[in-house]
Coordinates of C-alpha atoms in Angstrom, one line a residue:
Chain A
X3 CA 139.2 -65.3 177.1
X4 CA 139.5 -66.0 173.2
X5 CA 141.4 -63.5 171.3
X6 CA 140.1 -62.8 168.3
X7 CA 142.4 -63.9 165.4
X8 CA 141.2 -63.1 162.4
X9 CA 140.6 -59.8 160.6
X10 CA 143.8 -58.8 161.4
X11 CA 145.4 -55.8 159.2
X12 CA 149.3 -55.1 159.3
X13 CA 149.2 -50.8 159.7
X14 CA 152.0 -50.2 157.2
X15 CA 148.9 -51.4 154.8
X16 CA 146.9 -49.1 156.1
X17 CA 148.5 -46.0 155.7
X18 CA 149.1 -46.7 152.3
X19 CA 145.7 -47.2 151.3
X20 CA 144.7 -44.1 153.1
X21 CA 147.6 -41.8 150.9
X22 CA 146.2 -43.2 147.9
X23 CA 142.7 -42.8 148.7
X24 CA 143.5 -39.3 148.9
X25 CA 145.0 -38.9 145.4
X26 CA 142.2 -41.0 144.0
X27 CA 139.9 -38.2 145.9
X28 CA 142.2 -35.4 144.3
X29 CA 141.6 -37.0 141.1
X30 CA 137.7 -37.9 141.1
X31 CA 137.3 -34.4 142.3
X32 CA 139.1 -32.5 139.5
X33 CA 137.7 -34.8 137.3
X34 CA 134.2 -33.7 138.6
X35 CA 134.9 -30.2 138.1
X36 CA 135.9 -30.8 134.4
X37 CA 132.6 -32.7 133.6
X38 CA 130.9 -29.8 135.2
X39 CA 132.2 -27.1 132.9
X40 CA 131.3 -29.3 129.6
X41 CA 127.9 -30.3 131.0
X42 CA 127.3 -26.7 131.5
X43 CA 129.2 -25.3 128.6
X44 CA 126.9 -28.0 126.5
X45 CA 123.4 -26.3 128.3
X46 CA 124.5 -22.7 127.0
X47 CA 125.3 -23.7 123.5
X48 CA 121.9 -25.5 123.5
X49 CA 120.3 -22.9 124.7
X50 CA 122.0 -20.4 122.6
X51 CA 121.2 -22.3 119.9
X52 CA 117.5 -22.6 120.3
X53 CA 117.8 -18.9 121.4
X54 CA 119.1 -17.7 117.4
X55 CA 116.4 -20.6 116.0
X56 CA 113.5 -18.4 117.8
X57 CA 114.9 -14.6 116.5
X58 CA 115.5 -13.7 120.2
X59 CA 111.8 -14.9 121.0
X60 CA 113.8 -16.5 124.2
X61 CA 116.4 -14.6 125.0
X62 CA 120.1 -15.9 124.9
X63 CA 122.3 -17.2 128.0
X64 CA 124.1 -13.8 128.1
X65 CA 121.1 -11.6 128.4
X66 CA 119.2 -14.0 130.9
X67 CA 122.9 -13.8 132.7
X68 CA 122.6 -9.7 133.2
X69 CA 119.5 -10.0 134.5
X70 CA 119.6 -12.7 136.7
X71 CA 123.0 -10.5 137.4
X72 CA 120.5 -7.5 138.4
X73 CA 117.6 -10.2 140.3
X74 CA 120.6 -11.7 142.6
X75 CA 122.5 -8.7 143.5
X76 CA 119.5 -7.1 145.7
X77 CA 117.4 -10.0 146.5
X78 CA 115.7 -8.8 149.6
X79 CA 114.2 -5.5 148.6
X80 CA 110.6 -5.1 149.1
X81 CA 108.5 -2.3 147.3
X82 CA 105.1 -4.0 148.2
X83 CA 102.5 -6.8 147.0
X84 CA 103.8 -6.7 143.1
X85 CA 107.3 -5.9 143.8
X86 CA 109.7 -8.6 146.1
X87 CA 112.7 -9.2 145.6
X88 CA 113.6 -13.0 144.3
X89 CA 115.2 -14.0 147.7
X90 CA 112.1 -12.9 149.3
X91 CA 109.9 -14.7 146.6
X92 CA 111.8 -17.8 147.2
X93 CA 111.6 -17.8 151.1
X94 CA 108.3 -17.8 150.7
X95 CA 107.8 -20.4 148.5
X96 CA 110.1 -22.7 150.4
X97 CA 108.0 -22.0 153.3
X98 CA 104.9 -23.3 151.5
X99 CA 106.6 -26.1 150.7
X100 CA 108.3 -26.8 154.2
X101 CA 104.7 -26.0 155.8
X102 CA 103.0 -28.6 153.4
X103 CA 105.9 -31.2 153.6
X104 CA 106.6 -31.3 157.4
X105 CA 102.8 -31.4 157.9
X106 CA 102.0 -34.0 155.0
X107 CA 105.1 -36.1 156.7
X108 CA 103.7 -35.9 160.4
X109 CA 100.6 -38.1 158.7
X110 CA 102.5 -40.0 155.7
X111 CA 104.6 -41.8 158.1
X112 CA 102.7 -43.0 161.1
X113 CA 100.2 -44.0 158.0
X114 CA 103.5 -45.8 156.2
X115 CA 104.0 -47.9 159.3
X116 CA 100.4 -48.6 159.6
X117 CA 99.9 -49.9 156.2
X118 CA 103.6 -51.7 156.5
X119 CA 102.9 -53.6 159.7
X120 CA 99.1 -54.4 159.8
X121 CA 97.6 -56.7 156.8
X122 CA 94.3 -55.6 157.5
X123 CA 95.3 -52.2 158.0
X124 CA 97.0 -52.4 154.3
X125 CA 93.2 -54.6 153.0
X126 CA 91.3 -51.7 153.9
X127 CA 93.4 -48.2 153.3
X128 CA 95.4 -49.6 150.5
X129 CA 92.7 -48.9 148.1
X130 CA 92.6 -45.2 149.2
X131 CA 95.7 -44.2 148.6
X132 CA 95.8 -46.0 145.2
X133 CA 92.9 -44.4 143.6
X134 CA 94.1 -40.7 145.5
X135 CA 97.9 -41.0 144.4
X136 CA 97.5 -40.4 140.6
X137 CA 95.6 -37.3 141.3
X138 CA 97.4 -34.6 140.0
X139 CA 98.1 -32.4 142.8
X140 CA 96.6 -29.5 140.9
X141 CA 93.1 -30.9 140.8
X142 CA 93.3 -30.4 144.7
X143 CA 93.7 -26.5 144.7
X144 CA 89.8 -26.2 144.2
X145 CA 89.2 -28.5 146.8
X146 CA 91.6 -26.7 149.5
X147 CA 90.0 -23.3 148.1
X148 CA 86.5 -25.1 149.1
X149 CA 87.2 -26.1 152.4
X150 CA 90.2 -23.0 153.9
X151 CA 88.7 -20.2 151.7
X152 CA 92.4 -19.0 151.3
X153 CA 94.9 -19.2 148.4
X154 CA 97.5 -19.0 151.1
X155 CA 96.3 -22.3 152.8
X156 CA 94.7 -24.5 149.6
X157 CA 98.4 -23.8 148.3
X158 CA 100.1 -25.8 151.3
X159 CA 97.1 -28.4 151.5
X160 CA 98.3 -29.1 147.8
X161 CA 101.8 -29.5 148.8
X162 CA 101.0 -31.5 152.1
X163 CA 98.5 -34.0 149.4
X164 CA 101.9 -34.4 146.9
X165 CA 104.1 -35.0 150.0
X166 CA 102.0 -37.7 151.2
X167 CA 102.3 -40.2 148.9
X168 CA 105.8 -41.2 147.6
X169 CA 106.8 -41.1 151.7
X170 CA 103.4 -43.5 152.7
X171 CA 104.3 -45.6 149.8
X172 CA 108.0 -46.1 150.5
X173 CA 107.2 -46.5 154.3
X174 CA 105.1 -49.4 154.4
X175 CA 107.4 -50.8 151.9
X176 CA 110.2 -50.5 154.2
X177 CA 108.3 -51.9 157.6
X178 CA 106.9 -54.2 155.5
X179 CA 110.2 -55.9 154.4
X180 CA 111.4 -56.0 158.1
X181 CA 113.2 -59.6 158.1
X182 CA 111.7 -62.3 159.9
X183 CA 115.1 -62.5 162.0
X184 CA 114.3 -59.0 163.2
X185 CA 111.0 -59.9 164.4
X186 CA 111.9 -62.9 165.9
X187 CA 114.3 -61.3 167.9
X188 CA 112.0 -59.1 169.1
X189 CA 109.6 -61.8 170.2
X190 CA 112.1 -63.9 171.8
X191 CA 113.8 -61.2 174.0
X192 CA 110.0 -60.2 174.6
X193 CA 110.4 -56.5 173.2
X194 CA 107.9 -54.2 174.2
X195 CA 105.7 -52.4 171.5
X196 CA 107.6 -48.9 171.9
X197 CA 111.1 -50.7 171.9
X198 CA 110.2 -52.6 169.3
X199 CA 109.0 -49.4 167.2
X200 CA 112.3 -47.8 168.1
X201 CA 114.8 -50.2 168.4
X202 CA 113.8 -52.1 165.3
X203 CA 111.1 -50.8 162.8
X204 CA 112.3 -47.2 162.7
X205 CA 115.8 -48.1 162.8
X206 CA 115.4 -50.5 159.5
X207 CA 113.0 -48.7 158.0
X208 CA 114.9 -44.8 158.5
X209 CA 116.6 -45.3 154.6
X210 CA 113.3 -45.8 153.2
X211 CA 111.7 -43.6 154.7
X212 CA 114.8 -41.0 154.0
X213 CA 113.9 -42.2 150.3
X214 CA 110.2 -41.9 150.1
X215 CA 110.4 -38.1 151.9
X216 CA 113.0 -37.1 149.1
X217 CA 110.9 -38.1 146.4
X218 CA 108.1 -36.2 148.5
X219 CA 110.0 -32.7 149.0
X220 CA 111.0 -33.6 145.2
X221 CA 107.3 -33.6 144.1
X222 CA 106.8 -30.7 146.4
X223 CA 108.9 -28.6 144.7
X224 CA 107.5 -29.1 141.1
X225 CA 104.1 -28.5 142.5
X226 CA 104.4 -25.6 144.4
X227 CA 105.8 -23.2 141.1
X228 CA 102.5 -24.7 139.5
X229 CA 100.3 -23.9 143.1
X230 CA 101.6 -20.7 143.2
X231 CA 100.9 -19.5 139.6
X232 CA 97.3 -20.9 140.0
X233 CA 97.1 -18.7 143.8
X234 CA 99.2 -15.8 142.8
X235 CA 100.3 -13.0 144.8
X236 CA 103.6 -14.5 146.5
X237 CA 106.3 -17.5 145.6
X238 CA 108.4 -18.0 142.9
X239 CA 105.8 -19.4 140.9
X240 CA 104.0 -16.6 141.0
X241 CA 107.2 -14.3 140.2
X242 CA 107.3 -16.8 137.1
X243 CA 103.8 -15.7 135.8
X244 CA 104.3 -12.4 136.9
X245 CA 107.1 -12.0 134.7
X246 CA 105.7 -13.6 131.3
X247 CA 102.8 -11.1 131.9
X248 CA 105.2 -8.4 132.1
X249 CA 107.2 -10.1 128.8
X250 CA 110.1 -10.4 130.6
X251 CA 111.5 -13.6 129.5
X252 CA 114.8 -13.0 130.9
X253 CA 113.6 -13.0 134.2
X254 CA 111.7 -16.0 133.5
X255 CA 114.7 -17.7 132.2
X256 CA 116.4 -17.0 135.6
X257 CA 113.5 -18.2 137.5
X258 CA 113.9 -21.3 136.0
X259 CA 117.6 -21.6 136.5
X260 CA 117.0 -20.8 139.9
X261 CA 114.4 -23.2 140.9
X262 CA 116.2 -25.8 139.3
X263 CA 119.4 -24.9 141.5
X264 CA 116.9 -24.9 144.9
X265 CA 115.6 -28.2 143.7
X266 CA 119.1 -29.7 143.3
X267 CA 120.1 -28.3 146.6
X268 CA 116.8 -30.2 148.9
X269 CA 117.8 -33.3 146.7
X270 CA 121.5 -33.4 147.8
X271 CA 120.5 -32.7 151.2
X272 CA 118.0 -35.1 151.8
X273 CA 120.3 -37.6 149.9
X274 CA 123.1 -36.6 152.5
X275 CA 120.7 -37.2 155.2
X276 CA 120.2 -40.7 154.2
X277 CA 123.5 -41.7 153.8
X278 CA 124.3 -40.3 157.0
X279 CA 121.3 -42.4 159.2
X280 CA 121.9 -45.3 157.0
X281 CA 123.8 -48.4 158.4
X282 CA 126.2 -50.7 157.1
X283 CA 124.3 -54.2 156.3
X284 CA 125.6 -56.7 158.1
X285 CA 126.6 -60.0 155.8
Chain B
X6 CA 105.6 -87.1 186.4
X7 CA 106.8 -85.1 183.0
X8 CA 111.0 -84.4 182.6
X9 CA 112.7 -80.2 182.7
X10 CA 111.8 -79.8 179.1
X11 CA 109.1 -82.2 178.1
X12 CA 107.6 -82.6 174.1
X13 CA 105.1 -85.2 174.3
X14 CA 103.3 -86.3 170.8
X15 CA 104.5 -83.5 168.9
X16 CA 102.7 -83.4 165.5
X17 CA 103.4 -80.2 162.8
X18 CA 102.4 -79.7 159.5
X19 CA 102.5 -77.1 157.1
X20 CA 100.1 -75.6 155.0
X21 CA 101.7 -75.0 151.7
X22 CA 99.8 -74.2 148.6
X23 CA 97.0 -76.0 149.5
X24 CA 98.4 -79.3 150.1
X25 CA 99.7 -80.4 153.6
X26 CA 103.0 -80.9 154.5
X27 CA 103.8 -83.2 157.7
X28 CA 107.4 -81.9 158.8
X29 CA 107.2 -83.8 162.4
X30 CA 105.2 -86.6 163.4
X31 CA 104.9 -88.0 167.1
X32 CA 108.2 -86.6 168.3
X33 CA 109.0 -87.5 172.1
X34 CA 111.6 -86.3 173.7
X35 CA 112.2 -85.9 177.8
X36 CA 115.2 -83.2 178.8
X37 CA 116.8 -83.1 181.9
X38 CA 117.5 -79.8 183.7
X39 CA 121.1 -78.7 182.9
X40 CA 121.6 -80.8 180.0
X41 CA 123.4 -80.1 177.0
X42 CA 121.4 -81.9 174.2
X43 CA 121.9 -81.7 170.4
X44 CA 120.0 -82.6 167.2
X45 CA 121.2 -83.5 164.2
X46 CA 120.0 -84.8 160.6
X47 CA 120.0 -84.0 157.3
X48 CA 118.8 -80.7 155.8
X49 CA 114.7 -80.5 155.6
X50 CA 114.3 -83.0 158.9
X51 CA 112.9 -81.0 160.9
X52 CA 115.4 -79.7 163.1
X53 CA 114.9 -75.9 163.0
X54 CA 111.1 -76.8 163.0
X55 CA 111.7 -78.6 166.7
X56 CA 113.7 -75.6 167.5
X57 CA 111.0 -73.1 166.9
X58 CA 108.5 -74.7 168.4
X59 CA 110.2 -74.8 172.0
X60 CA 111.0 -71.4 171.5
X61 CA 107.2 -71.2 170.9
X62 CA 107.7 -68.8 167.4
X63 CA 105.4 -71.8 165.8
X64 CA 102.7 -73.8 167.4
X65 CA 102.2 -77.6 167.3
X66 CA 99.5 -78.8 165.1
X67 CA 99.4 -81.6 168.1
X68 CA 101.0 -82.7 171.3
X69 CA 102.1 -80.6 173.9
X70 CA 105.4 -78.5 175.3
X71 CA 106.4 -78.0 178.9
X72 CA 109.3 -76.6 180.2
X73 CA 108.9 -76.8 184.5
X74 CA 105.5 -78.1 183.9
X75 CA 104.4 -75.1 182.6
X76 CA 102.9 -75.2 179.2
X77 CA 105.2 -73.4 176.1
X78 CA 102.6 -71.4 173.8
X79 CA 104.7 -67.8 173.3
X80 CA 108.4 -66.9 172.9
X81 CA 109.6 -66.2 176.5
X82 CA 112.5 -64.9 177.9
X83 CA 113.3 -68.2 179.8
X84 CA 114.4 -69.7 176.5
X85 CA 117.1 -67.5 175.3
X86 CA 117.9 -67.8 171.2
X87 CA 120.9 -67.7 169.2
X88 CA 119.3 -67.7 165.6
X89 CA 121.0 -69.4 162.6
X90 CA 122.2 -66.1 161.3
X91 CA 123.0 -64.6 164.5
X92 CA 120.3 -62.8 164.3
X93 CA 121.8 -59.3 165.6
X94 CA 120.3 -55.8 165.0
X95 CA 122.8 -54.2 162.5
X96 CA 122.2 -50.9 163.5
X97 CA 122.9 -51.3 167.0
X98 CA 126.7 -51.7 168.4
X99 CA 127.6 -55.3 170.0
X100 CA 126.9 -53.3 173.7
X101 CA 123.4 -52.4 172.4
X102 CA 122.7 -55.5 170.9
X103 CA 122.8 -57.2 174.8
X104 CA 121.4 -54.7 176.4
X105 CA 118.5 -53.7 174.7
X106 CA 118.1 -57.3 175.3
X107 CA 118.4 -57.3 178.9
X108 CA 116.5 -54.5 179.1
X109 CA 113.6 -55.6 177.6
X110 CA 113.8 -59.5 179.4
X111 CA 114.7 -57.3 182.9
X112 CA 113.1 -54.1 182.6
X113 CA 112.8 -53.6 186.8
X114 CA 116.6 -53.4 186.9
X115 CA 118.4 -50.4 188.0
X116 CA 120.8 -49.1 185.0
X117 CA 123.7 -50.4 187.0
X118 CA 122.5 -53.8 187.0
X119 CA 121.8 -54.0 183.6
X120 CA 125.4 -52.7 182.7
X121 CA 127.3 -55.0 184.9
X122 CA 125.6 -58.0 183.4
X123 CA 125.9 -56.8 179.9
X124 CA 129.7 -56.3 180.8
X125 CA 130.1 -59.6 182.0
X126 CA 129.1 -61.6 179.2
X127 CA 130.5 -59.0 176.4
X128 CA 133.5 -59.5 178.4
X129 CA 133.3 -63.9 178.8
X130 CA 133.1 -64.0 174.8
X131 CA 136.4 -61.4 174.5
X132 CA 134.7 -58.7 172.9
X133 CA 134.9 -55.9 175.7
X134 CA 137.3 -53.8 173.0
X135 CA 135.1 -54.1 170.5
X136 CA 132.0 -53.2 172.3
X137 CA 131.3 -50.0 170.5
X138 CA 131.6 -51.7 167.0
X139 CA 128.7 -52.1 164.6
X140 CA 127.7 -56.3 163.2
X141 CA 128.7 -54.9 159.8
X142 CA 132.1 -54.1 161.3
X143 CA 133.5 -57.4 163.2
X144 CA 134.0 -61.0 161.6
X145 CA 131.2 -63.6 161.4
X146 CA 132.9 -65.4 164.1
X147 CA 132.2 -62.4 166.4
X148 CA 128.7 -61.7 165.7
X149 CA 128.2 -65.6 166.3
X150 CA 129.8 -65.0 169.9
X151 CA 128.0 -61.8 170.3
X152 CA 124.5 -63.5 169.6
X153 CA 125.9 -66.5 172.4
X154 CA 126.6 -63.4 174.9
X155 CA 122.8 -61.8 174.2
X156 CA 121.6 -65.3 174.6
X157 CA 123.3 -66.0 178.0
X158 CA 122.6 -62.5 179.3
X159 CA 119.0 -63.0 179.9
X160 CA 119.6 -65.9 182.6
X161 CA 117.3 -68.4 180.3
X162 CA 116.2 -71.7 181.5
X163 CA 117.2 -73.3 178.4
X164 CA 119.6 -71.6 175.2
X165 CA 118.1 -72.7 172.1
X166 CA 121.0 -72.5 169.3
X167 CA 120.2 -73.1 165.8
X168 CA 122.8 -73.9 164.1
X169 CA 125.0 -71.5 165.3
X170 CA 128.6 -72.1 164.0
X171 CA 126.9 -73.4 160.9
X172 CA 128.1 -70.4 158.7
X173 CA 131.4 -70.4 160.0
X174 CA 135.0 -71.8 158.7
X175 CA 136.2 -74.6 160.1
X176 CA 139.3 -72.8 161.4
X177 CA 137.1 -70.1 164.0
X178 CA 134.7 -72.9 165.3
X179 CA 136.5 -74.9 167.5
X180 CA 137.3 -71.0 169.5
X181 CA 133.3 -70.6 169.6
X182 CA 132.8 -73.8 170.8
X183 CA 135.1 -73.0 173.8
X184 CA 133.2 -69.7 174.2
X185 CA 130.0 -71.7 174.9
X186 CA 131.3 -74.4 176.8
X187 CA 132.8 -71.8 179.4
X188 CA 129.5 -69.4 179.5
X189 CA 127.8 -73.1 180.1
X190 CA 129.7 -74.0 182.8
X191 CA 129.5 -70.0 184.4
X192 CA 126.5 -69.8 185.6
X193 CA 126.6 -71.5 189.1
X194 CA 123.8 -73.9 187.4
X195 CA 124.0 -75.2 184.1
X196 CA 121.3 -73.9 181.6
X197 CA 120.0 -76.6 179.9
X198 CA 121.0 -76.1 176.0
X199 CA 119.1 -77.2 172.8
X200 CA 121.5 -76.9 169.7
X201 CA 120.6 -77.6 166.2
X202 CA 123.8 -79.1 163.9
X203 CA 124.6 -81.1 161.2
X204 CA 128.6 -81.2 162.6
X205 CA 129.2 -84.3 163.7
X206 CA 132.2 -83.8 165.7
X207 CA 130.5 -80.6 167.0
X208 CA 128.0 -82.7 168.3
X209 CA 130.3 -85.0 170.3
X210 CA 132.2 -82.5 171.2
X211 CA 129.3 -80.4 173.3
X212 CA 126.3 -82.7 173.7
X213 CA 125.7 -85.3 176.7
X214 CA 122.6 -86.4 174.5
X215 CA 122.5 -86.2 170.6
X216 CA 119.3 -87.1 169.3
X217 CA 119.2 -88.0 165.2
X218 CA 116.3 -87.3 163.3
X219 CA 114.9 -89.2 160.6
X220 CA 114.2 -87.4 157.3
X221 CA 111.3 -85.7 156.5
X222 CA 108.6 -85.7 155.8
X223 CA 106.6 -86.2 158.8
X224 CA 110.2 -86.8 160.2
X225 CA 110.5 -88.0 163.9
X226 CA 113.3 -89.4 166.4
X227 CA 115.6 -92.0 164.8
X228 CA 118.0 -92.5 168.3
X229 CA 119.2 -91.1 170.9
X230 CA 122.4 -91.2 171.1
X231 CA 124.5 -91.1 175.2
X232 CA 128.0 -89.3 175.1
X233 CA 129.7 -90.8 177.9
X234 CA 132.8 -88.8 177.4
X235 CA 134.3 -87.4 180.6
X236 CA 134.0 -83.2 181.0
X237 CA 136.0 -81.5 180.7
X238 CA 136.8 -82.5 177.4
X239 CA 139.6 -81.6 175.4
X240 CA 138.8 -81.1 171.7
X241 CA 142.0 -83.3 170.6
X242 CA 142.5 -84.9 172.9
X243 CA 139.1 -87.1 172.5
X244 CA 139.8 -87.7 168.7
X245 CA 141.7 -90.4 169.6
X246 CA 139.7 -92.1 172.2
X247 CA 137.7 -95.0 171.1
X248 CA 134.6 -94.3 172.5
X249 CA 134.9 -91.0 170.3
X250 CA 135.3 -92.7 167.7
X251 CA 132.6 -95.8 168.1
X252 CA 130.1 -92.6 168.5
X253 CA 131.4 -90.8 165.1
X254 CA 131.0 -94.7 163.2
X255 CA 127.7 -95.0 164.5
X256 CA 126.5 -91.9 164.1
X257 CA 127.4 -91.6 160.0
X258 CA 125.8 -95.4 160.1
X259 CA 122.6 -93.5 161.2
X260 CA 123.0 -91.0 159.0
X261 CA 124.0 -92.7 155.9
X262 CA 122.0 -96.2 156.2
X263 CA 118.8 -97.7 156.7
X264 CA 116.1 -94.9 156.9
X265 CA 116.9 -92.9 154.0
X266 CA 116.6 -94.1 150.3
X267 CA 118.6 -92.6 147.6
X268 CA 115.8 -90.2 147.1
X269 CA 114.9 -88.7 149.8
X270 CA 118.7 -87.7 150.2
X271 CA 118.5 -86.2 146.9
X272 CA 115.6 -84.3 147.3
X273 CA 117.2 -83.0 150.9
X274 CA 120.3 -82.0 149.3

């Protein structure tokens, strides 16, 4: 037996660079908190600022703050088709987009591998998704209004269209740049297909494909305030509308801050995601 | 009648931007069974290109492979690999890394099986402890001996190592040589090994053959070189012999000398 002799590390060492780890977290995390005071105390005075410029045209940050006081404090009521409650508004959106994401990802990443691991595969669908991924996803609402003959549904075939493509694209680039190593590997311990596909492609290619569906769910997000003020009736978006028709820029004000928030929110999550299922590169 | 591991005529070029390159020309080489056999030359010989080719990752342009008179056209489990870079998956732990291996070579075999085997060589390179570990978590000098362990765990008719202990300092190697030398000698039978250097003393120290190549391009067999040192060897102990060092002299006289001109060592360096 050979012991192993190097990468040794005397534990005295250790403990110390643990105790000041924590004050350097102590630190970085109070220094976090400060930043996010000015960078939101900077926003208000902006905002207050452009607020005075327009004679109360767009109302202020303290009288978008008592309504969006009044909108969050009862979010759940329901007094039919013209009057939800924001949470319920929201819920529904994010189920458009959840329906149209998890759907759009079920095809953007079997497609992704296709078009990463097979040349001619990437030859023949590669123009296809290059002249279809500058369409803005708005142009497709007619088209799912065409073919499902429901606002309900051509709203989620737009979201499942914008979620395809940033997760496709970032896919094949991923299987695509599986090292040579990898798949030598694989051919000299005589993987099988489905061991190679689980052992290897999806294992390397899992932070890419973390990246390309949070730039999807990203997309999603932007499109579905737009989808929803083009399909009316439920959703944020349609909330959003609603309230510049009633000249309630207050509310509108908060339905911005709001989807902004939510948006920030499925970022950080799918960015925690990633980190978590990504491994350390070996030297 | 053809030898274990038989090239006959060997003949590969390359395709590069149009022109051809000849890396190998009419390489002959006869292997017997259970022979430990190393090549060594200068960088862009040709080495890793012989390598490959036994392990049947490239083709031949000509000339033919046999291992037990049976035609080499496809990588194969009866040629087990430890690649330049060790060549492990960094997202599975040093248990994973063997058995997936095993259980792709072995698929028939009960769980059980599998395990014990995979335990026995994780164990014969010391890294039983450090089983559950990640590649990006242990020393190079472990992943180099976890890559030997994988290579050994598939029972392969020959272990093909390319350049194995190439990235390595000079203090870990002579541990990793030891490692091998022991899983070598384990097995009941010898595997007949094919290692890729450009360590001199590495060479002497492992090989009962060493073949030198002459520098590309269309590089072939310069000599081949007999160690006649007795096994087991002790890694000092043979500095000092004189047939140890007769083989080192002649050895940097092949590599030094007569066919390679100035320039072709510039252009390999």
């Amino acid at each position: 037996m050979i012991q192993e002799r190097i990468g040794y590390f005397p534990p005295s060492l250790g403990v110390r660079l643990r105790t000041s780890g924590i004050t350097k977290a102590v630190r970085s995390f109070s220094l976090g908190v400060v930043s996010l005071i000015c960078s939101i105390a900077l926003l208000a005075a902006f905002w207050a600022l452009v607020s005075a410029l327009s004679k109360n045209g767009l109302p202020g940050p303290l009288a978008t703050a008592h309504v969006f006081w009044e909108l969050v404090r009862e979010p759940f009521y329901n007094n039919g088709p013209n009057d939800k409650g924001i949470g319920l508004q929201l819920i529904l959106s994010l189920q458009r987009v959840f329906t149209g994401f998890a759907l759009g990802s079920l095809v953007a990443i079997p497609l992704g591998v296709l078009l990463g691991s097979s040349p001619m595969a990437r030859r023949i669908l590669d123009p296809i998704v290059q002249i279809m991924r500058p369409v803005s996803p708005l142009a497709w609402f007619p088209i799912g209004l065409a073919v499902f003959k429901a606002a309900g549904s051509a709203t989620i075939f737009m979201i499942f269209i914008t979620s395809l493509w940033p997760t496709v694209i970032n896919t094949a680039f991923g299987v695509a740049s599986i090292p040579e190593t990898c798949k030598n590997v694989a051919m000299v311990f005589r993987f099988s297909r489905w061991r190679y596909l689980t052992r290897v492609l999806l294992p390397y290619s899992l932070p890419h494909i973390f990246t390309g569906l949070r730039l999807s769910m990203g997309v999603a997000w932007l499109v579905i305030v737009a989808g929803e003020m083009l399909s009316g009736g439920t959703g944020i978006g349609f909330f959003v509308w609603d309230s510049w028709n009633a000249l309630s820029l207050e509310r509108v004000m908060s339905a911005v801050l709001i989807i902004g928030l939510v948006g920030l929110l499925l970022d950080r999550g799918f960015a925690y995601v990633a980190q978590r299922l990504s491994y350390e590169e070996a030297a | 009648m053809t030898s274990y591991l038989d090239l006959r005529d060997i003949n590969k070029t390359f395709d590069i931007d149009g022109s051809t390159y000849v890396a190998l020309g009419r390489v002959n080489l006869h292997i017997r069974r259970g022979e430990f056999i190393t090549i060594i030359g200068h960088s862009g010989c040709g080495k890793s290109t012989l390598l490959n080719l036994i392990a049947g990752l490239i083709k031949p342009t000509s000339g033919s492979i046999t291992l037990e008179e049976q035609p080499v056209s496809e990588p194969g489990p009866d040629r087990g690999m430890v690649f330049q870079h060790h060549g492990l998956l960094p997202w599975l732990s040093i248990y994973d890394n063997v058995y997936q291996a095993v259980a792709a070579v072995f698929p028939g075999r009960s769980k059980a099986e599998k395990a014990e085997d995979v335990q026995r060589v994780i164990r014969m390179v010391g890294l039983w402890e450090h089983r559950n570990k990640k590649p990006g978590q242990i020393s190079d000098g472990m992943k180099q001996r976890t890559a030997v362990a994988r290579a050994f765990a598939i029972h392969p008719k020959v272990l093909l190592l390319d350049e194995p202990f190439g990235a390595l300092d000079a203090l870990i190697k002579p541990t990793l040589h030891d490692a091998l030398v022991e899983l070598w000698g384990s097995d009941g039978q010898s595997e007949t090994v094919f290692m890729v250097t450009h360590d001199i003393d590495e060479a002497i120290y492992l090989s009962d053959r060493i073949v030198v190549m002459t520098n590309g391009p269309q590089a072939t067999i310069g000599e081949i070189v007999d160690v006649a040192l007795p096994r087991p060897r002790d890694k000092r102990g043979i500095l000092h012999m004189p047939e140890y060092i007769d083989l080192k002299d002649h050895l940097l006289y092949l590599l030094s000398t007569s066919q390679w001109s100035a320039s072709q060592i510039d252009k390999a360096s």
